[in-house]
Tab-separated table of C-alpha atoms in Angstrom:
chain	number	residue	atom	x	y	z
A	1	UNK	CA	0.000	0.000	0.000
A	2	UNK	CA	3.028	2.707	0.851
A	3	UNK	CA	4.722	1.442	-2.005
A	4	UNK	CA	1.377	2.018	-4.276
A	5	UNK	CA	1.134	5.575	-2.684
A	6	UNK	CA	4.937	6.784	-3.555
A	7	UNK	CA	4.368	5.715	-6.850
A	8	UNK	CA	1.538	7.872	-6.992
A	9	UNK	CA	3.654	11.084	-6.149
A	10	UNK	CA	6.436	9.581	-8.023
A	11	UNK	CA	4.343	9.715	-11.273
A	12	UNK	CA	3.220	13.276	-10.356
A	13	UNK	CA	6.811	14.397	-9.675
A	14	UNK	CA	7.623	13.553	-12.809
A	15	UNK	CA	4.800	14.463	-15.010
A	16	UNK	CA	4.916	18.088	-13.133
A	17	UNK	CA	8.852	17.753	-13.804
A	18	UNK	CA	8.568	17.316	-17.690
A	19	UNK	CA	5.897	20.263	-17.802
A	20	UNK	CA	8.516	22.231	-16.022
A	21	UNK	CA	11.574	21.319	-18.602
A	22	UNK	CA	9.002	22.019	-21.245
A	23	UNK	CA	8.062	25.277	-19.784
A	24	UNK	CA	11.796	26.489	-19.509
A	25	UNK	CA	12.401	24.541	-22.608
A	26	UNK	CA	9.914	27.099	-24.750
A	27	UNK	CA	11.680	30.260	-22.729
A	28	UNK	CA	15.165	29.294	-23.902
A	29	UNK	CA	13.806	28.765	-27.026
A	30	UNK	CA	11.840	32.388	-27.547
A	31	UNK	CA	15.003	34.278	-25.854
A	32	UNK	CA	17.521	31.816	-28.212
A	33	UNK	CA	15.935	32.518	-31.241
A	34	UNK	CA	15.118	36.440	-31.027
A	35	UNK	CA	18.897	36.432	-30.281
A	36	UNK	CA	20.208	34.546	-32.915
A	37	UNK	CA	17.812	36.148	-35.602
A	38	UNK	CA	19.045	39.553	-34.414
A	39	UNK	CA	22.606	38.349	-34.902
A	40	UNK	CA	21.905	36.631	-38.614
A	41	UNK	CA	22.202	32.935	-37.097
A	42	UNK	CA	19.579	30.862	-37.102
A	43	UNK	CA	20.162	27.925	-38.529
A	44	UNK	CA	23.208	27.683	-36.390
A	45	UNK	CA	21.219	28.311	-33.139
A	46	UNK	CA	18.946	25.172	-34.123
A	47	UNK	CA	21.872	23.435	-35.094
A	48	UNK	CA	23.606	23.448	-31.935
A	49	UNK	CA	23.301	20.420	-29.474
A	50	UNK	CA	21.681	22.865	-26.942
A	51	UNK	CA	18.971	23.766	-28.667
A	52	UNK	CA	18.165	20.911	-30.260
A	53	UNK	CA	17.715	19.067	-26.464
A	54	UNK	CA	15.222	22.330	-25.602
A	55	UNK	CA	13.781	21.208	-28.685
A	56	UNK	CA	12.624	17.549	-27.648
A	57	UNK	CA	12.104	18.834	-23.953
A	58	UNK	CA	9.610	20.778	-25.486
A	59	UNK	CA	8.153	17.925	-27.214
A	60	UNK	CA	8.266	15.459	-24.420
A	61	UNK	CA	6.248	17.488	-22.414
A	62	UNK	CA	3.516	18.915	-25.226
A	63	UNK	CA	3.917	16.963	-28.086
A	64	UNK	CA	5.689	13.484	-28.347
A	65	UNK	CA	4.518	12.087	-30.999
A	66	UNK	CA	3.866	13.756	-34.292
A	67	UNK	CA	2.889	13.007	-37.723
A	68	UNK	CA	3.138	14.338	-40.486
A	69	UNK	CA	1.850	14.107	-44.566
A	70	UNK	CA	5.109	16.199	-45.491
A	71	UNK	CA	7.455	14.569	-47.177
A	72	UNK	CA	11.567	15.725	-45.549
A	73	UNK	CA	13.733	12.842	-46.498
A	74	UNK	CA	14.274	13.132	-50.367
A	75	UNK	CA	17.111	10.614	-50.367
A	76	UNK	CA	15.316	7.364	-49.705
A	77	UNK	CA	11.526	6.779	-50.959
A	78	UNK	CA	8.603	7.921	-48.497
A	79	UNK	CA	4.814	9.331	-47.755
A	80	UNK	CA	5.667	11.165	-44.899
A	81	UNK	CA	7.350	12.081	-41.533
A	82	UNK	CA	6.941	10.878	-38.048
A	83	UNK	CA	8.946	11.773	-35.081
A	84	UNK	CA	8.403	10.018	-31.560
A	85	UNK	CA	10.804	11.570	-28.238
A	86	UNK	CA	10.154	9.875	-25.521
A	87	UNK	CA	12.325	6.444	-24.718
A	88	UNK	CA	9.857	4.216	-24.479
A	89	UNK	CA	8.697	4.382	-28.164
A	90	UNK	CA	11.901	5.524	-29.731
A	91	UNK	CA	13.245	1.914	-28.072
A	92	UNK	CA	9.770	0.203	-29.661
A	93	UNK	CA	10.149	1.972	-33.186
A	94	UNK	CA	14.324	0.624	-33.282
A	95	UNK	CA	13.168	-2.738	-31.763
A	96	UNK	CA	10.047	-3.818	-34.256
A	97	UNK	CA	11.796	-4.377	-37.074
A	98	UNK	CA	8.700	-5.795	-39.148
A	99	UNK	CA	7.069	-3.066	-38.891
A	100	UNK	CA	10.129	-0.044	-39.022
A	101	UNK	CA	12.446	-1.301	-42.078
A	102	UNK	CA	15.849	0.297	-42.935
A	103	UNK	CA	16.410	2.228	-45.894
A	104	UNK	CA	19.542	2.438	-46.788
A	105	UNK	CA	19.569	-0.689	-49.437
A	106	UNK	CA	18.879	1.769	-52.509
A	107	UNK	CA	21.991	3.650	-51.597
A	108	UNK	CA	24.554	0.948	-50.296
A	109	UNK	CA	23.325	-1.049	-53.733
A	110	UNK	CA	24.567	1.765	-55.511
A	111	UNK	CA	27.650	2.072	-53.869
A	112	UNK	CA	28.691	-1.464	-54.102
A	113	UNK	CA	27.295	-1.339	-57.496
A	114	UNK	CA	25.308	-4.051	-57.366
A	115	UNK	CA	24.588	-6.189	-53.907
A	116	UNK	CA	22.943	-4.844	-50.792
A	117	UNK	CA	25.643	-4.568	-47.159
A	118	UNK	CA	24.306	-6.331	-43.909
A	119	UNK	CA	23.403	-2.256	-42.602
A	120	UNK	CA	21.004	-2.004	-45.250
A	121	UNK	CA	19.412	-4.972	-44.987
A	122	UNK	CA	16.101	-6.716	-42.708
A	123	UNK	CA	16.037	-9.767	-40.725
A	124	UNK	CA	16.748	-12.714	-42.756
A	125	UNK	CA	19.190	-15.290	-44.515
A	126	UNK	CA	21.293	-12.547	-45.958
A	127	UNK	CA	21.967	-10.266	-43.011
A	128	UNK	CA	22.591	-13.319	-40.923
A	129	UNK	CA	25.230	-15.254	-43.540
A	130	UNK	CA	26.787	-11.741	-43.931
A	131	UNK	CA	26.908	-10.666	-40.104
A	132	UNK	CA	28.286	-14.143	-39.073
A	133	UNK	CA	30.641	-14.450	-41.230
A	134	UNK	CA	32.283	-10.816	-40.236
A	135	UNK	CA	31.919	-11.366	-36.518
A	136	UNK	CA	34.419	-14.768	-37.467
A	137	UNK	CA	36.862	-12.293	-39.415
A	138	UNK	CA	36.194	-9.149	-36.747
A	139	UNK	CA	36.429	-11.225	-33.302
A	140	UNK	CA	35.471	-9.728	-30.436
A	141	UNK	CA	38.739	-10.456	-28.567
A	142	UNK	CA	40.413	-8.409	-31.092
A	143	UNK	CA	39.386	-5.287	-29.455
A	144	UNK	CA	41.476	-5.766	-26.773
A	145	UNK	CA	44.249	-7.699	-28.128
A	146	UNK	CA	45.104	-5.561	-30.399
A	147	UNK	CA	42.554	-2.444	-31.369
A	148	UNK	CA	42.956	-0.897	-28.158
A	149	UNK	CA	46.775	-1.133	-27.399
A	150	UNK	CA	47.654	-0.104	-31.548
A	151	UNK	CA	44.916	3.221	-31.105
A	152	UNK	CA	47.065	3.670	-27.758
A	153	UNK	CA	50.301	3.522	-28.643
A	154	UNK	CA	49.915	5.684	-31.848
A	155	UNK	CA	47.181	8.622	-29.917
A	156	UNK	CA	50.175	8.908	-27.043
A	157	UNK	CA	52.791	9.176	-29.854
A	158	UNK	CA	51.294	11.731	-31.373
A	159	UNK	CA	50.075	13.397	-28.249
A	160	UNK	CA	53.823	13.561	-27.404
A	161	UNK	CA	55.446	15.099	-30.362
A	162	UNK	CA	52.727	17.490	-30.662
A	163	UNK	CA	54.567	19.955	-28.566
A	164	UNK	CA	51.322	21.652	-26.584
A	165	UNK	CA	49.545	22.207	-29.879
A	166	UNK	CA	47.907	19.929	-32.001
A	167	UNK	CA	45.305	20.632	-34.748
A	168	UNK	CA	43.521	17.632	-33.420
A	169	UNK	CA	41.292	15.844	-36.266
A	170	UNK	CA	44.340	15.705	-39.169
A	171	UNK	CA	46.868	14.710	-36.918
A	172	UNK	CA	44.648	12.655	-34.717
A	173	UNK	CA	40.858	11.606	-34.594
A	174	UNK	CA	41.171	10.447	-38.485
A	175	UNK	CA	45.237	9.483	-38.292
A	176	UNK	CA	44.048	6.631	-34.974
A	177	UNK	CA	41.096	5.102	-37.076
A	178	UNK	CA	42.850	5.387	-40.552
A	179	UNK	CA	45.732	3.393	-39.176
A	180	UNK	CA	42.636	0.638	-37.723
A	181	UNK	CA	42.097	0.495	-41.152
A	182	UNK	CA	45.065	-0.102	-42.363
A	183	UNK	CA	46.641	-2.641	-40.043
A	184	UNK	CA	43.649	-4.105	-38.413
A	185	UNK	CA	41.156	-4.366	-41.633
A	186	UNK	CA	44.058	-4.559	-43.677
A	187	UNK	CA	42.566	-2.705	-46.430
A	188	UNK	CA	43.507	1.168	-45.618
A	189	UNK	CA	45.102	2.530	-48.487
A	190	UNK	CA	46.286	6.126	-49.303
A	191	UNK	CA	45.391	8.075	-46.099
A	192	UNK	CA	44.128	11.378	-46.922
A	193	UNK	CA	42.131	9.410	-49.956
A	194	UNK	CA	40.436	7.003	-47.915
A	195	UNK	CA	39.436	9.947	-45.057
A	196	UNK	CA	37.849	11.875	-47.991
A	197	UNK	CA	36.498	8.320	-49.347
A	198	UNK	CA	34.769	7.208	-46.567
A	199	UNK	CA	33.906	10.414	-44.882
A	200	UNK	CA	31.909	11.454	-48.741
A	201	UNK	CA	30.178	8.110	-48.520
A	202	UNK	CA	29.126	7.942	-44.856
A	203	UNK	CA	27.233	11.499	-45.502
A	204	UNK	CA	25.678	9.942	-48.838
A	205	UNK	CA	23.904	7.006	-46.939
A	206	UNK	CA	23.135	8.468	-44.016
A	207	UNK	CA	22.980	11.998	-43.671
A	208	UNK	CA	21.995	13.569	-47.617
A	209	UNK	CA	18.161	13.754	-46.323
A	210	UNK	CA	17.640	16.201	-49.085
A	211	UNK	CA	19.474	14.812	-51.869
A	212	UNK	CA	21.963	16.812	-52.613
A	213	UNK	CA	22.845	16.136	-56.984
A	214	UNK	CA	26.174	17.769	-56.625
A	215	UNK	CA	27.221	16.094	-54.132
A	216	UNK	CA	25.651	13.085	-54.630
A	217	UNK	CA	27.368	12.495	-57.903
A	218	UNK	CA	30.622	12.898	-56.446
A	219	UNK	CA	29.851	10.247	-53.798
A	220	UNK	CA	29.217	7.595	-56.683
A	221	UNK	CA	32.457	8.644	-58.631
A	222	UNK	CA	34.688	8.075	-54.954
A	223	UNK	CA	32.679	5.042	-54.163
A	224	UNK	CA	33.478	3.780	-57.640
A	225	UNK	CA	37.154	4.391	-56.870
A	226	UNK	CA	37.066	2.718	-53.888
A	227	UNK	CA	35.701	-0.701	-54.923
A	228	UNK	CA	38.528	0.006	-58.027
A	229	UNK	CA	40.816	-0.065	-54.934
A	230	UNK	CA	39.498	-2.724	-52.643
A	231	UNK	CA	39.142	-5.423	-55.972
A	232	UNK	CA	42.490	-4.774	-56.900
A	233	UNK	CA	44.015	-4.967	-53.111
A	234	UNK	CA	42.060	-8.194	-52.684
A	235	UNK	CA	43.338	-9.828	-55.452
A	236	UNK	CA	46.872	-8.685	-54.872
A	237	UNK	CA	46.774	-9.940	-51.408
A	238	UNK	CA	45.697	-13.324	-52.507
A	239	UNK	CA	48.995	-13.208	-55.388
A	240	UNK	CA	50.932	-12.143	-52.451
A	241	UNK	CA	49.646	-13.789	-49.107
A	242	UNK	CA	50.702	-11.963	-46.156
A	243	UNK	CA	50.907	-13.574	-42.260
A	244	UNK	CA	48.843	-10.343	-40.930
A	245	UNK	CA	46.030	-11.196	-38.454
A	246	UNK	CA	43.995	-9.011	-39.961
A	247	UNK	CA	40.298	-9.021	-40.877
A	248	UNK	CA	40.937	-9.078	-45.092
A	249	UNK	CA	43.091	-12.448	-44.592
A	250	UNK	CA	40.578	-13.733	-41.774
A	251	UNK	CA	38.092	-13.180	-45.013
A	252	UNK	CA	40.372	-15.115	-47.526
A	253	UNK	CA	40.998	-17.936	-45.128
A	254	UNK	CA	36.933	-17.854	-45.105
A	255	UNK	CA	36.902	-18.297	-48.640
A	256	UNK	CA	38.766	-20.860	-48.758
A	257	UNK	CA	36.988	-23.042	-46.601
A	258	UNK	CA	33.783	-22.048	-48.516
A	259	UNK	CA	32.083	-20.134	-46.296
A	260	UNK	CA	28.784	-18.805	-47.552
A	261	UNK	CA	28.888	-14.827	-48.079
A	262	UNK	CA	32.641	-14.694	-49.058
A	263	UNK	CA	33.252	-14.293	-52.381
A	264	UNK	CA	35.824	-11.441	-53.478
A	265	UNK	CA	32.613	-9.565	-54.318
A	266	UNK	CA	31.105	-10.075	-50.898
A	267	UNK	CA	34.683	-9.897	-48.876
A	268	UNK	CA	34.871	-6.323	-51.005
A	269	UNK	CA	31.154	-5.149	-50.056
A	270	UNK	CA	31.622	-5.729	-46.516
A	271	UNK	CA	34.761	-4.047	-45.942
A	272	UNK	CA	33.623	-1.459	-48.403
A	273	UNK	CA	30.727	-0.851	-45.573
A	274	UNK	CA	33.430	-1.320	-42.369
A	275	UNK	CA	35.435	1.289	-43.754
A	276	UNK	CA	32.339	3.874	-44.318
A	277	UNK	CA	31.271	3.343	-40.769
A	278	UNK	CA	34.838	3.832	-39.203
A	279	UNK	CA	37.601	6.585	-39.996
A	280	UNK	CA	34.701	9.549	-39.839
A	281	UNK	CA	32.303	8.307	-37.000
A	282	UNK	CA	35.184	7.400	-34.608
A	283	UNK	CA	36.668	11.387	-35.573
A	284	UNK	CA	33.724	13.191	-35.095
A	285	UNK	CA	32.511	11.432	-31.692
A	286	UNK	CA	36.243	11.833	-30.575
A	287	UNK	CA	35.736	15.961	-31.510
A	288	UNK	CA	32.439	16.211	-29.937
A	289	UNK	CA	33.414	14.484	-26.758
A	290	UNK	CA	36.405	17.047	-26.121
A	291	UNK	CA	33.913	19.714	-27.369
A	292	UNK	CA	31.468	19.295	-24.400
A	293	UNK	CA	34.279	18.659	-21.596
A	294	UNK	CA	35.886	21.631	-22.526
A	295	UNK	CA	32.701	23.120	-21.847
A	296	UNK	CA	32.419	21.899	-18.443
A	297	UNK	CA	35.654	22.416	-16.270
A	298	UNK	CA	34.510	20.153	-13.995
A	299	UNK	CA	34.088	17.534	-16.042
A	300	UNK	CA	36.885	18.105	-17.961
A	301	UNK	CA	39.147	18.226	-14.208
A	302	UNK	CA	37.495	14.510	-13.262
A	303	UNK	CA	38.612	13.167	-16.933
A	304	UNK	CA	42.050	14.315	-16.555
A	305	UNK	CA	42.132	12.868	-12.916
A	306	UNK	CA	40.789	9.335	-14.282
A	307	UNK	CA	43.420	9.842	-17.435
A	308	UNK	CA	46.028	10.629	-14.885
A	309	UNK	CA	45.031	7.675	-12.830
A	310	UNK	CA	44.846	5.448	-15.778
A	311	UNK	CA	41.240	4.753	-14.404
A	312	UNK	CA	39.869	3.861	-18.040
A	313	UNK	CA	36.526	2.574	-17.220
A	314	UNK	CA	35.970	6.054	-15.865
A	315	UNK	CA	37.215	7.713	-18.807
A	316	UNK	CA	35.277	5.735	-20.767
A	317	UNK	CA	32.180	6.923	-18.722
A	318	UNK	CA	32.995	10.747	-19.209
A	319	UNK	CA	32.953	10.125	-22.767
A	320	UNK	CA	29.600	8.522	-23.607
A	321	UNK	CA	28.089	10.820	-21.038
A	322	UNK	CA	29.929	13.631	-23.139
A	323	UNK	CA	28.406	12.007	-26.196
A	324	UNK	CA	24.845	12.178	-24.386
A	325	UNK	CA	24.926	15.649	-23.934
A	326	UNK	CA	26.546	16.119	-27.687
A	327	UNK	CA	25.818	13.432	-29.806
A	328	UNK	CA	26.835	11.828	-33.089
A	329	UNK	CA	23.356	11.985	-34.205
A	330	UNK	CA	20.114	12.979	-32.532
A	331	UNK	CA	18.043	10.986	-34.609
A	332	UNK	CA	17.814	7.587	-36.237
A	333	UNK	CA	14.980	7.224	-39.124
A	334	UNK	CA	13.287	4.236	-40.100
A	335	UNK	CA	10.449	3.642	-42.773
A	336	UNK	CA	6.859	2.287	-41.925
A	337	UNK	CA	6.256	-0.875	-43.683
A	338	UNK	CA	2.372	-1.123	-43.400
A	339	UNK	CA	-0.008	1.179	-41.292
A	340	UNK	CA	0.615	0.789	-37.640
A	341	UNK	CA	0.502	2.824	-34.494
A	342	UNK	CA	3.379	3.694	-31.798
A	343	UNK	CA	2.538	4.194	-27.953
A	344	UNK	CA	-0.556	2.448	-28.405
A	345	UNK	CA	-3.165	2.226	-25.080
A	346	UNK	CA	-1.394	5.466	-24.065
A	347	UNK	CA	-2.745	9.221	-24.508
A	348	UNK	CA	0.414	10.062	-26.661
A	349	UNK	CA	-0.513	7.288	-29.482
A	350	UNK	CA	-0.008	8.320	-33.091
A	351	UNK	CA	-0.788	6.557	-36.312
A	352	UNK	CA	1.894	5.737	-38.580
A	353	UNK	CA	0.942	5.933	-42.450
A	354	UNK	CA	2.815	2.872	-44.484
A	355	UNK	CA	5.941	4.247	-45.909
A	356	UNK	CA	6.326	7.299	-43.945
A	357	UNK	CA	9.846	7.474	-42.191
A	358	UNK	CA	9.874	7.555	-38.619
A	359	UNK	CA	12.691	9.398	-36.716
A	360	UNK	CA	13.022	7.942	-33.585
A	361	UNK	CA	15.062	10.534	-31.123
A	362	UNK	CA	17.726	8.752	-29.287
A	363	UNK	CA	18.943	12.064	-28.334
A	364	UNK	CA	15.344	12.845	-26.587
A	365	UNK	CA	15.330	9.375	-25.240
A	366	UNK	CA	18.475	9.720	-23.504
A	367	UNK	CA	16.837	12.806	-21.432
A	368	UNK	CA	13.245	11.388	-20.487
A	369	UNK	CA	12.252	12.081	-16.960
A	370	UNK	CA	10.510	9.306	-16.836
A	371	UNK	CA	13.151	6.555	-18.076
A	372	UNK	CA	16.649	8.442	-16.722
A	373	UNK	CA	17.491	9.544	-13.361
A	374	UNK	CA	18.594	13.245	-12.962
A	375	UNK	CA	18.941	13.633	-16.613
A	376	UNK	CA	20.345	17.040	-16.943
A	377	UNK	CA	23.226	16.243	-14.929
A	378	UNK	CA	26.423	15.190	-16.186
A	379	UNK	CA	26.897	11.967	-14.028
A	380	UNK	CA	29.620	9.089	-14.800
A	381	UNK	CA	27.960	6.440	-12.925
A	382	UNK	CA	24.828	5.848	-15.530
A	383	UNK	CA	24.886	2.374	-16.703
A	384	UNK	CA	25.539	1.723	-20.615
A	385	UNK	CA	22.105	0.696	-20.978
A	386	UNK	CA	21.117	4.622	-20.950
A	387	UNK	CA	23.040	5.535	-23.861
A	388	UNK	CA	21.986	5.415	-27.511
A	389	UNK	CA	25.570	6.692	-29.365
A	390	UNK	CA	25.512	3.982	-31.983
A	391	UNK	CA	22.208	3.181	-32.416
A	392	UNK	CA	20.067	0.430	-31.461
A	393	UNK	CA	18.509	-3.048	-31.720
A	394	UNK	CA	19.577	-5.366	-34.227
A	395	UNK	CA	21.057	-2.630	-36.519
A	396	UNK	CA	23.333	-1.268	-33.655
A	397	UNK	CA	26.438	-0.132	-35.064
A	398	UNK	CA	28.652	-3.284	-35.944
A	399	UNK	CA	31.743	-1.350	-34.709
A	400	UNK	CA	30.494	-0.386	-31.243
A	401	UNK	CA	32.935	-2.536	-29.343
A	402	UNK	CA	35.657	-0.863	-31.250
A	403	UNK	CA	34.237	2.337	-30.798
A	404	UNK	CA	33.887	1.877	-26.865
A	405	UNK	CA	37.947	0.970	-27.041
A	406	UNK	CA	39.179	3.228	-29.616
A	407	UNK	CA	37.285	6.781	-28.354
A	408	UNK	CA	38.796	6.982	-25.053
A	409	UNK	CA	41.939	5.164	-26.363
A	410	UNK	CA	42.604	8.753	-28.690
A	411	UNK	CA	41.316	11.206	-25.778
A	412	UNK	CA	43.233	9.616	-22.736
A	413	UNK	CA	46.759	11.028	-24.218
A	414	UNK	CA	45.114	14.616	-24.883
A	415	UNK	CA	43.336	14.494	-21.256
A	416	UNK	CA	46.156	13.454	-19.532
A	417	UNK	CA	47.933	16.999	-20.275
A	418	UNK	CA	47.670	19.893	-18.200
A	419	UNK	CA	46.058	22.776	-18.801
A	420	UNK	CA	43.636	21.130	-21.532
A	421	UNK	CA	42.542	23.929	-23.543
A	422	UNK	CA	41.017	25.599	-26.785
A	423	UNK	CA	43.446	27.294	-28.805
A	424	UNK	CA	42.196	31.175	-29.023
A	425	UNK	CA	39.257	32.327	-31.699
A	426	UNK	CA	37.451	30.486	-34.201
A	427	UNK	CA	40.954	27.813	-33.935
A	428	UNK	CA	39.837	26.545	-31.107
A	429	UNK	CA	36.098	25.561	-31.838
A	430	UNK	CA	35.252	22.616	-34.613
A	431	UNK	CA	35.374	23.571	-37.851
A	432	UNK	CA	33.859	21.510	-40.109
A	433	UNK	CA	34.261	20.799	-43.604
A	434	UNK	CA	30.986	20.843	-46.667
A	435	UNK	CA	29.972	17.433	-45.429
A	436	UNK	CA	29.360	18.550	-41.821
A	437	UNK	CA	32.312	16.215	-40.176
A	438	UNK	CA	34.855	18.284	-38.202
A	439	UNK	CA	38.235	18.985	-40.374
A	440	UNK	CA	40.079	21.206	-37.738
A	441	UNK	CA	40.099	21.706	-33.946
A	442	UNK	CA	42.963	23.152	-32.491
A	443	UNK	CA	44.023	22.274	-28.311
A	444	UNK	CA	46.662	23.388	-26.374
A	445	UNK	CA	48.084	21.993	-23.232
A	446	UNK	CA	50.831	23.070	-21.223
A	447	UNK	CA	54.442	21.187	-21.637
């Protein structure tokens, strides 16, 4: 009966709680915008991590599900937009894969010119031949044997020679997973061509929502060169066999036992997808995690004591609560396959039209009242469980145990120095390049 009675004012507490968020939410908003469209800057007010959580505090309070008839994804085929914010349904839309499908087939076809990669595919013979197989070539035990120590060795290198200031993505967020590439996937090629490579063809599957031509056709002429490159590196590996434990020979020796899925063709698709999803994810989450310590000195003091302390696991934890706060992506879309509803028995319910894509806010879900304790503080003891940062479900990202190693393994060296700073001006913010990925972002330390 007590225990019936305190969830009672629990479930008020909260409710009141998320009105309150929503209130302030709408505030920050007004006084934001007037702001920034006195100052000419709009779009980068509602582009800024900030604003966008206001945003979906906003929602989660008035509005939490929405549909829509208008049509705001151009790249991939649909009848509409959906977007759900609270946890509970963005978790239901990511988990029901029947009725949510993935869309990136069209595209990944195109860049493979021809067959479809295990991302872009549903539940079925096809994903599950193709994600076996890699997990054999890509084993888990890798990560620690020897991901983690290689991205360690090389960040503190760097870190070292750097001489207090380092122009951090060049020399390196892309130089740690580039070199992953090359001596862990064995397939990493000319450096600066393989950034640009994969950086171009992450952007075309996953972030061109309005189908950019210009840029788009430049995507298909790099991803043409790179499956030039990766046929011509495959077969020269198997004319001159190499000892490497590395994922391309782990692929060969799958070949030649005849394991289903690995043809040259199919070895070349899937590590034509690996590569997209590694050198400019791992950069960019590396960027934005320094981004939001540096923002908070207190956070930024307790990640240079764990660094200091070579206390990893709490490292680690800065980071994806970092990443929380600033993340990779706030939203991850999936298409309707038939008429359906999300939240159903619940006042927030919403119909969802077949073929309308659904954006599902992992960035909202990882601040929902009702789901996350305290979730405006920046706390390093949430379990992994609240985070979202690659996705979710059966189409998590593949690389997320390499990510969890290889992020703090590039940020421990740089957190370790003293005096952690930005360098002065515009330097010392992200700059990013015409795709949206960071291409300079320049620290200092003291020596």
């Amino acid at each position: 009966m007590i225990t019936a009675v305190l969830n009672i004012f629990v479930s008020i507490y909260q409710r009141l709680a998320v009105w309150g968020e929503a209130l302030f939410a709408l505030v920050s908003l007004l006084i934001g915008g007037i702001r920034a469209l006195f100052a000419g800057g709009v779009g980068s007010f509602f582009l800024k991590p900030a604003t966008q959580r206001h945003v979906f505090a906003l929602l989660r309070g008035v509005w939490p599900n929405i549909s829509l008839s208008r049509v705001v994804m151009k790249c991939y085929g649909n009848t509409g937009t959906a977007l759900v914010t609270r946890r509970a349904d963005v978790v239901d839309v990511l988990n029901r894969n029947a009725d949510f499908e993935v869309v990136y087939g069209p595209r990944m076809r195109e860049l493979t010119e021809g067959d479809n990669f295990f991302l872009g595919m549903q539940p079925g013979w096809d994903y599950t031949r193709d994600t076996s197989a890699m997990r054999l070539a890509a084993r888990m035990t890798d990560v620690a044997e020897i991901v983690q120590p290689r991205a360690s060795e090389l960040a503190t290198k760097i870190v070292d020679q750097s001489g207090g200031k380092i122009d951090i993505v060049p020399a390196l967020t892309l130089e740690v997973p580039w070199d992953m590439t090359d001596t862990y996937f064995g397939c990493g090629g000319a450096r600066a061509t393989m950034q640009d490579w994969t950086t171009t063809l992450f952007w075309y599957l996953f972030q061109d929502l309005g189908a950019d031509a210009e840029k788009g056709a430049v995507a298909l002429q790099q991803a043409g060169e790179l499956r030039s490159y990766l046929d011509a590196h495959i077969a020269d590996r198997k004319a001159n066999p190499t000892a490497a434990p590395d994922i391309l020979n782990r692929c060969l020796a799958l070949q030649a036992s005849d394991t289903p899925g690995m043809s040259d063709l199919g070895i070349r698709n899937n590590l034509l997808g690996l590569l997209i999803g590694a050198i400019p994810t791992i950069s960019k989450a590396s960027c934005l995690v320094l981004d939001e310590l540096l923002n908070r000195p207190e956070a930024l003091a307790s990640a240079h004591r764990a660094a200091l302390n070579d206390d990893d696991a709490l490292l680690a934890q800065h980071c994806w609560e970092a990443l929380r706060f600033n993340p990779f992506n706030p939203v991850i879309y999936r298409r309707a396959t038939h008429e359906t509803e999300v939240a159903n028995s619940t006042l927030r319910r919403v119909k969802i039209r077949k073929g309308q894509i659904v954006f599902a806010a992992n960035f909202s879900a990882c601040f929902d009242r009702f789901e996350i304790p305290d979730p405006t503080s920046f706390r390093t003891d949430r379990p992994w469980e609240t985070y979202m940062i690659w996705g979710y479900g059966m189409h998590n990202c593949f690389g997320d145990q390499i990510n969890q190693a290889v992020i703090p393994a590039i940020l421990k060296p740089l957190l370790k120095q003293k005096n952690l700073r930005r360098a002065r001006g515009e330097a010392g913010q992200i700059s990013t390049g015409d795709l949206g990925f960071p291409a300079h972002f320049h620290l200092e330390f003291d020596t």
